[in-house]
Amino acid sequence: MEAPKGDAVLGCLIVDGGISGSALAHNLNKSGANIILAEACDYLDGNAKSKHNKEGFIWEDVPNSFVT
């Protein structure tokens, strides 16, 4: 694949604000890629949620899955 010529812009649209999409966006951005990260929710984090109790203990509630 040849590099863009003139005013052409090579970019990447990532549709996933979870850990996978965020990690991909971070790594592509570090390598100099022009990226857009899109997420349907009004926050990034995917299915992971930070929770806390009245004593102030904070933990991450994340899904677990297996790929077979």
PDB file of N, CA and C in Angstrom, residues 3-68:
ATOM      1  N   ALA A   3       1.768   5.316   0.410  1.00  0.00           N
ATOM      2  CA  ALA A   3       1.392   6.424   1.291  1.00  0.00           C
ATOM      3  C   ALA A   3       0.488   7.383   0.529  1.00  0.00           C
ATOM      4  N   PRO A   4      -0.426   8.062   1.221  1.00  0.00           N
ATOM      5  CA  PRO A   4      -1.296   9.046   0.571  1.00  0.00           C
ATOM      6  C   PRO A   4      -0.482  10.162  -0.058  1.00  0.00           C
ATOM      7  N   LYS A   5      -0.966  10.684  -1.163  1.00  0.00           N
ATOM      8  CA  LYS A   5      -0.282  11.775  -1.860  1.00  0.00           C
ATOM      9  C   LYS A   5      -1.098  13.056  -1.749  1.00  0.00           C
ATOM     10  N   GLY A   6      -0.427  14.184  -1.733  1.00  0.00           N
ATOM     11  CA  GLY A   6      -1.108  15.472  -1.702  1.00  0.00           C
ATOM     12  C   GLY A   6      -1.864  15.690  -0.407  1.00  0.00           C
ATOM     13  N   ASP A   7      -3.140  16.081  -0.527  1.00  0.00           N
ATOM     14  CA  ASP A   7      -3.964  16.388   0.642  1.00  0.00           C
ATOM     15  C   ASP A   7      -4.698  15.166   1.191  1.00  0.00           C
ATOM     16  N   ALA A   8      -4.440  13.996   0.644  1.00  0.00           N
ATOM     17  CA  ALA A   8      -5.134  12.792   1.104  1.00  0.00           C
ATOM     18  C   ALA A   8      -4.799  12.509   2.564  1.00  0.00           C
ATOM     19  N   VAL A   9      -5.789  12.046   3.304  1.00  0.00           N
ATOM     20  CA  VAL A   9      -5.606  11.742   4.721  1.00  0.00           C
ATOM     21  C   VAL A   9      -5.908  10.267   4.936  1.00  0.00           C
ATOM     22  N   LEU A  10      -4.997   9.581   5.575  1.00  0.00           N
ATOM     23  CA  LEU A  10      -5.216   8.183   5.928  1.00  0.00           C
ATOM     24  C   LEU A  10      -5.583   8.149   7.400  1.00  0.00           C
ATOM     25  N   GLY A  11      -6.755   7.611   7.765  1.00  0.00           N
ATOM     26  CA  GLY A  11      -7.194   7.590   9.149  1.00  0.00           C
ATOM     27  C   GLY A  11      -7.830   6.271   9.507  1.00  0.00           C
ATOM     28  N   CYS A  12      -8.273   6.203  10.743  1.00  0.00           N
ATOM     29  CA  CYS A  12      -8.874   4.976  11.242  1.00  0.00           C
ATOM     30  C   CYS A  12     -10.047   5.337  12.142  1.00  0.00           C
ATOM     31  N   LEU A  13     -11.187   4.715  11.923  1.00  0.00           N
ATOM     32  CA  LEU A  13     -12.362   4.873  12.778  1.00  0.00           C
ATOM     33  C   LEU A  13     -12.474   3.624  13.643  1.00  0.00           C
ATOM     34  N   ILE A  14     -12.456   3.808  14.950  1.00  0.00           N
ATOM     35  CA  ILE A  14     -12.594   2.703  15.894  1.00  0.00           C
ATOM     36  C   ILE A  14     -13.955   2.850  16.567  1.00  0.00           C
ATOM     37  N   VAL A  15     -14.798   1.838  16.418  1.00  0.00           N
ATOM     38  CA  VAL A  15     -16.138   1.884  16.995  1.00  0.00           C
ATOM     39  C   VAL A  15     -16.171   0.918  18.170  1.00  0.00           C
ATOM     40  N   ASP A  16     -15.661   1.380  19.308  1.00  0.00           N
ATOM     41  CA  ASP A  16     -15.622   0.573  20.530  1.00  0.00           C
ATOM     42  C   ASP A  16     -14.874   1.362  21.586  1.00  0.00           C
ATOM     43  N   GLY A  17     -15.556   1.827  22.599  1.00  0.00           N
ATOM     44  CA  GLY A  17     -14.911   2.591  23.661  1.00  0.00           C
ATOM     45  C   GLY A  17     -14.540   1.741  24.859  1.00  0.00           C
ATOM     46  N   GLY A  18     -14.585   0.418  24.695  1.00  0.00           N
ATOM     47  CA  GLY A  18     -14.192  -0.477  25.782  1.00  0.00           C
ATOM     48  C   GLY A  18     -12.683  -0.608  25.847  1.00  0.00           C
ATOM     49  N   ILE A  19     -12.224  -1.579  26.609  1.00  0.00           N
ATOM     50  CA  ILE A  19     -10.785  -1.748  26.806  1.00  0.00           C
ATOM     51  C   ILE A  19     -10.076  -2.074  25.492  1.00  0.00           C
ATOM     52  N   SER A  20     -10.685  -2.880  24.640  1.00  0.00           N
ATOM     53  CA  SER A  20     -10.034  -3.251  23.376  1.00  0.00           C
ATOM     54  C   SER A  20      -9.926  -2.065  22.431  1.00  0.00           C
ATOM     55  N   GLY A  21     -11.036  -1.353  22.237  1.00  0.00           N
ATOM     56  CA  GLY A  21     -11.016  -0.195  21.353  1.00  0.00           C
ATOM     57  C   GLY A  21     -10.127   0.913  21.871  1.00  0.00           C
ATOM     58  N   SER A  22     -10.155   1.138  23.185  1.00  0.00           N
ATOM     59  CA  SER A  22      -9.323   2.184  23.783  1.00  0.00           C
ATOM     60  C   SER A  22      -7.841   1.845  23.658  1.00  0.00           C
ATOM     61  N   ALA A  23      -7.495   0.572  23.876  1.00  0.00           N
ATOM     62  CA  ALA A  23      -6.102   0.148  23.738  1.00  0.00           C
ATOM     63  C   ALA A  23      -5.642   0.283  22.286  1.00  0.00           C
ATOM     64  N   LEU A  24      -6.493  -0.113  21.345  1.00  0.00           N
ATOM     65  CA  LEU A  24      -6.156   0.029  19.930  1.00  0.00           C
ATOM     66  C   LEU A  24      -5.967   1.499  19.561  1.00  0.00           C
ATOM     67  N   ALA A  25      -6.885   2.350  20.012  1.00  0.00           N
ATOM     68  CA  ALA A  25      -6.775   3.790  19.730  1.00  0.00           C
ATOM     69  C   ALA A  25      -5.479   4.356  20.296  1.00  0.00           C
ATOM     70  N   HIS A  26      -5.137   3.967  21.508  1.00  0.00           N
ATOM     71  CA  HIS A  26      -3.903   4.441  22.146  1.00  0.00           C
ATOM     72  C   HIS A  26      -2.677   4.044  21.327  1.00  0.00           C
ATOM     73  N   ASN A  27      -2.610   2.756  20.953  1.00  0.00           N
ATOM     74  CA  ASN A  27      -1.439   2.274  20.205  1.00  0.00           C
ATOM     75  C   ASN A  27      -1.350   2.887  18.810  1.00  0.00           C
ATOM     76  N   LEU A  28      -2.476   3.019  18.122  1.00  0.00           N
ATOM     77  CA  LEU A  28      -2.446   3.649  16.803  1.00  0.00           C
ATOM     78  C   LEU A  28      -2.052   5.122  16.909  1.00  0.00           C
ATOM     79  N   ASN A  29      -2.567   5.808  17.921  1.00  0.00           N
ATOM     80  CA  ASN A  29      -2.227   7.217  18.119  1.00  0.00           C
ATOM     81  C   ASN A  29      -0.740   7.377  18.420  1.00  0.00           C
ATOM     82  N   LYS A  30      -0.185   6.487  19.237  1.00  0.00           N
ATOM     83  CA  LYS A  30       1.254   6.531  19.537  1.00  0.00           C
ATOM     84  C   LYS A  30       2.095   6.340  18.281  1.00  0.00           C
ATOM     85  N   SER A  31       1.576   5.557  17.344  1.00  0.00           N
ATOM     86  CA  SER A  31       2.334   5.308  16.105  1.00  0.00           C
ATOM     87  C   SER A  31       2.134   6.420  15.084  1.00  0.00           C
ATOM     88  N   GLY A  32       1.312   7.433  15.427  1.00  0.00           N
ATOM     89  CA  GLY A  32       1.142   8.580  14.536  1.00  0.00           C
ATOM     90  C   GLY A  32      -0.091   8.527  13.663  1.00  0.00           C
ATOM     91  N   ALA A  33      -0.935   7.527  13.827  1.00  0.00           N
ATOM     92  CA  ALA A  33      -2.139   7.410  13.000  1.00  0.00           C
ATOM     93  C   ALA A  33      -3.162   8.466  13.405  1.00  0.00           C
ATOM     94  N   ASN A  34      -3.913   8.924  12.425  1.00  0.00           N
ATOM     95  CA  ASN A  34      -5.009   9.855  12.657  1.00  0.00           C
ATOM     96  C   ASN A  34      -6.248   9.008  12.934  1.00  0.00           C
ATOM     97  N   ILE A  35      -6.739   9.023  14.187  1.00  0.00           N
ATOM     98  CA  ILE A  35      -7.831   8.128  14.561  1.00  0.00           C
ATOM     99  C   ILE A  35      -9.037   8.894  15.081  1.00  0.00           C
ATOM    100  N   ILE A  36     -10.196   8.244  14.985  1.00  0.00           N
ATOM    101  CA  ILE A  36     -11.418   8.701  15.639  1.00  0.00           C
ATOM    102  C   ILE A  36     -11.938   7.511  16.428  1.00  0.00           C
ATOM    103  N   LEU A  37     -12.198   7.733  17.728  1.00  0.00           N
ATOM    104  CA  LEU A  37     -12.737   6.696  18.595  1.00  0.00           C
ATOM    105  C   LEU A  37     -14.199   7.028  18.871  1.00  0.00           C
ATOM    106  N   ALA A  38     -15.117   6.149  18.454  1.00  0.00           N
ATOM    107  CA  ALA A  38     -16.553   6.375  18.631  1.00  0.00           C
ATOM    108  C   ALA A  38     -17.111   5.392  19.654  1.00  0.00           C
ATOM    109  N   GLU A  39     -18.012   5.886  20.494  1.00  0.00           N
ATOM    110  CA  GLU A  39     -18.653   5.051  21.511  1.00  0.00           C
ATOM    111  C   GLU A  39     -20.114   5.468  21.615  1.00  0.00           C
ATOM    112  N   ALA A  40     -21.022   4.500  21.740  1.00  0.00           N
ATOM    113  CA  ALA A  40     -22.454   4.786  21.820  1.00  0.00           C
ATOM    114  C   ALA A  40     -22.847   5.419  23.154  1.00  0.00           C
ATOM    115  N   CYS A  41     -22.152   5.063  24.224  1.00  0.00           N
ATOM    116  CA  CYS A  41     -22.463   5.610  25.550  1.00  0.00           C
ATOM    117  C   CYS A  41     -21.806   6.975  25.723  1.00  0.00           C
ATOM    118  N   ASP A  42     -22.157   7.655  26.794  1.00  0.00           N
ATOM    119  CA  ASP A  42     -21.554   8.960  27.057  1.00  0.00           C
ATOM    120  C   ASP A  42     -20.290   8.848  27.903  1.00  0.00           C
ATOM    121  N   TYR A  43     -19.731   7.647  27.996  1.00  0.00           N
ATOM    122  CA  TYR A  43     -18.492   7.417  28.730  1.00  0.00           C
ATOM    123  C   TYR A  43     -17.717   6.301  28.045  1.00  0.00           C
ATOM    124  N   LEU A  44     -16.401   6.280  28.252  1.00  0.00           N
ATOM    125  CA  LEU A  44     -15.574   5.185  27.768  1.00  0.00           C
ATOM    126  C   LEU A  44     -15.406   4.194  28.900  1.00  0.00           C
ATOM    127  N   ASP A  45     -15.366   2.935  28.599  1.00  0.00           N
ATOM    128  CA  ASP A  45     -15.142   1.902  29.596  1.00  0.00           C
ATOM    129  C   ASP A  45     -15.798   0.601  29.206  1.00  0.00           C
ATOM    130  N   GLY A  46     -16.589   0.600  28.148  1.00  0.00           N
ATOM    131  CA  GLY A  46     -17.254  -0.634  27.748  1.00  0.00           C
ATOM    132  C   GLY A  46     -18.122  -1.184  28.846  1.00  0.00           C
ATOM    133  N   ASN A  47     -17.964  -2.467  29.138  1.00  0.00           N
ATOM    134  CA  ASN A  47     -18.768  -3.111  30.172  1.00  0.00           C
ATOM    135  C   ASN A  47     -18.132  -3.063  31.555  1.00  0.00           C
ATOM    136  N   ALA A  48     -16.931  -2.520  31.660  1.00  0.00           N
ATOM    137  CA  ALA A  48     -16.276  -2.392  32.959  1.00  0.00           C
ATOM    138  C   ALA A  48     -16.850  -1.178  33.686  1.00  0.00           C
ATOM    139  N   LYS A  49     -17.140  -1.358  34.954  1.00  0.00           N
ATOM    140  CA  LYS A  49     -17.720  -0.267  35.750  1.00  0.00           C
ATOM    141  C   LYS A  49     -16.960  -0.133  37.056  1.00  0.00           C
ATOM    142  N   SER A  50     -16.615   1.081  37.430  1.00  0.00           N
ATOM    143  CA  SER A  50     -16.042   1.339  38.747  1.00  0.00           C
ATOM    144  C   SER A  50     -17.195   1.477  39.736  1.00  0.00           C
ATOM    145  N   LYS A  51     -17.099   0.770  40.848  1.00  0.00           N
ATOM    146  CA  LYS A  51     -18.150   0.829  41.866  1.00  0.00           C
ATOM    147  C   LYS A  51     -17.518   1.154  43.207  1.00  0.00           C
ATOM    148  N   HIS A  52     -18.318   1.672  44.110  1.00  0.00           N
ATOM    149  CA  HIS A  52     -17.825   1.945  45.458  1.00  0.00           C
ATOM    150  C   HIS A  52     -18.953   1.759  46.468  1.00  0.00           C
ATOM    151  N   ASN A  53     -18.556   1.496  47.717  1.00  0.00           N
ATOM    152  CA  ASN A  53     -19.559   1.348  48.774  1.00  0.00           C
ATOM    153  C   ASN A  53     -19.501   2.567  49.690  1.00  0.00           C
ATOM    154  N   LYS A  54     -20.355   2.594  50.700  1.00  0.00           N
ATOM    155  CA  LYS A  54     -20.449   3.777  51.568  1.00  0.00           C
ATOM    156  C   LYS A  54     -19.196   3.978  52.418  1.00  0.00           C
ATOM    157  N   GLU A  55     -18.391   2.933  52.598  1.00  0.00           N
ATOM    158  CA  GLU A  55     -17.130   3.077  53.338  1.00  0.00           C
ATOM    159  C   GLU A  55     -16.008   3.623  52.468  1.00  0.00           C
ATOM    160  N   GLY A  56     -16.269   3.786  51.164  1.00  0.00           N
ATOM    161  CA  GLY A  56     -15.273   4.341  50.255  1.00  0.00           C
ATOM    162  C   GLY A  56     -14.431   3.315  49.524  1.00  0.00           C
ATOM    163  N   PHE A  57     -14.716   2.024  49.711  1.00  0.00           N
ATOM    164  CA  PHE A  57     -13.983   0.984  48.996  1.00  0.00           C
ATOM    165  C   PHE A  57     -14.369   1.034  47.523  1.00  0.00           C
ATOM    166  N   ILE A  58     -13.381   1.056  46.636  1.00  0.00           N
ATOM    167  CA  ILE A  58     -13.615   1.137  45.190  1.00  0.00           C
ATOM    168  C   ILE A  58     -13.123  -0.148  44.534  1.00  0.00           C
ATOM    169  N   TRP A  59     -13.910  -0.694  43.600  1.00  0.00           N
ATOM    170  CA  TRP A  59     -13.502  -1.868  42.852  1.00  0.00           C
ATOM    171  C   TRP A  59     -14.010  -1.776  41.425  1.00  0.00           C
ATOM    172  N   GLU A  60     -13.412  -2.580  40.558  1.00  0.00           N
ATOM    173  CA  GLU A  60     -13.803  -2.647  39.147  1.00  0.00           C
ATOM    174  C   GLU A  60     -14.679  -3.876  38.935  1.00  0.00           C
ATOM    175  N   ASP A  61     -15.856  -3.674  38.394  1.00  0.00           N
ATOM    176  CA  ASP A  61     -16.788  -4.750  38.074  1.00  0.00           C
ATOM    177  C   ASP A  61     -16.693  -4.974  36.576  1.00  0.00           C
ATOM    178  N   VAL A  62     -16.010  -6.049  36.187  1.00  0.00           N
ATOM    179  CA  VAL A  62     -15.778  -6.299  34.762  1.00  0.00           C
ATOM    180  C   VAL A  62     -16.322  -7.671  34.372  1.00  0.00           C
ATOM    181  N   PRO A  63     -16.749  -7.801  33.119  1.00  0.00           N
ATOM    182  CA  PRO A  63     -17.238  -9.108  32.659  1.00  0.00           C
ATOM    183  C   PRO A  63     -16.080 -10.098  32.475  1.00  0.00           C
ATOM    184  N   ASN A  64     -16.380 -11.341  32.612  1.00  0.00           N
ATOM    185  CA  ASN A  64     -15.421 -12.400  32.342  1.00  0.00           C
ATOM    186  C   ASN A  64     -15.953 -13.240  31.206  1.00  0.00           C
ATOM    187  N   SER A  65     -15.076 -13.666  30.315  1.00  0.00           N
ATOM    188  CA  SER A  65     -15.521 -14.506  29.197  1.00  0.00           C
ATOM    189  C   SER A  65     -14.372 -15.374  28.736  1.00  0.00           C
ATOM    190  N   PHE A  66     -14.715 -16.391  27.996  1.00  0.00           N
ATOM    191  CA  PHE A  66     -13.739 -17.291  27.417  1.00  0.00           C
ATOM    192  C   PHE A  66     -13.971 -17.370  25.919  1.00  0.00           C
ATOM    193  N   VAL A  67     -12.888 -17.404  25.171  1.00  0.00           N
ATOM    194  CA  VAL A  67     -12.976 -17.602  23.731  1.00  0.00           C
ATOM    195  C   VAL A  67     -12.523 -19.010  23.436  1.00  0.00           C
ATOM    196  N   THR A  68     -13.358 -19.771  22.730  1.00  0.00           N
ATOM    197  CA  THR A  68     -12.981 -21.153  22.423  1.00  0.00           C
ATOM    198  C   THR A  68     -12.922 -21.368  20.935  1.00  0.00           C
TER     199      THR A  68
END
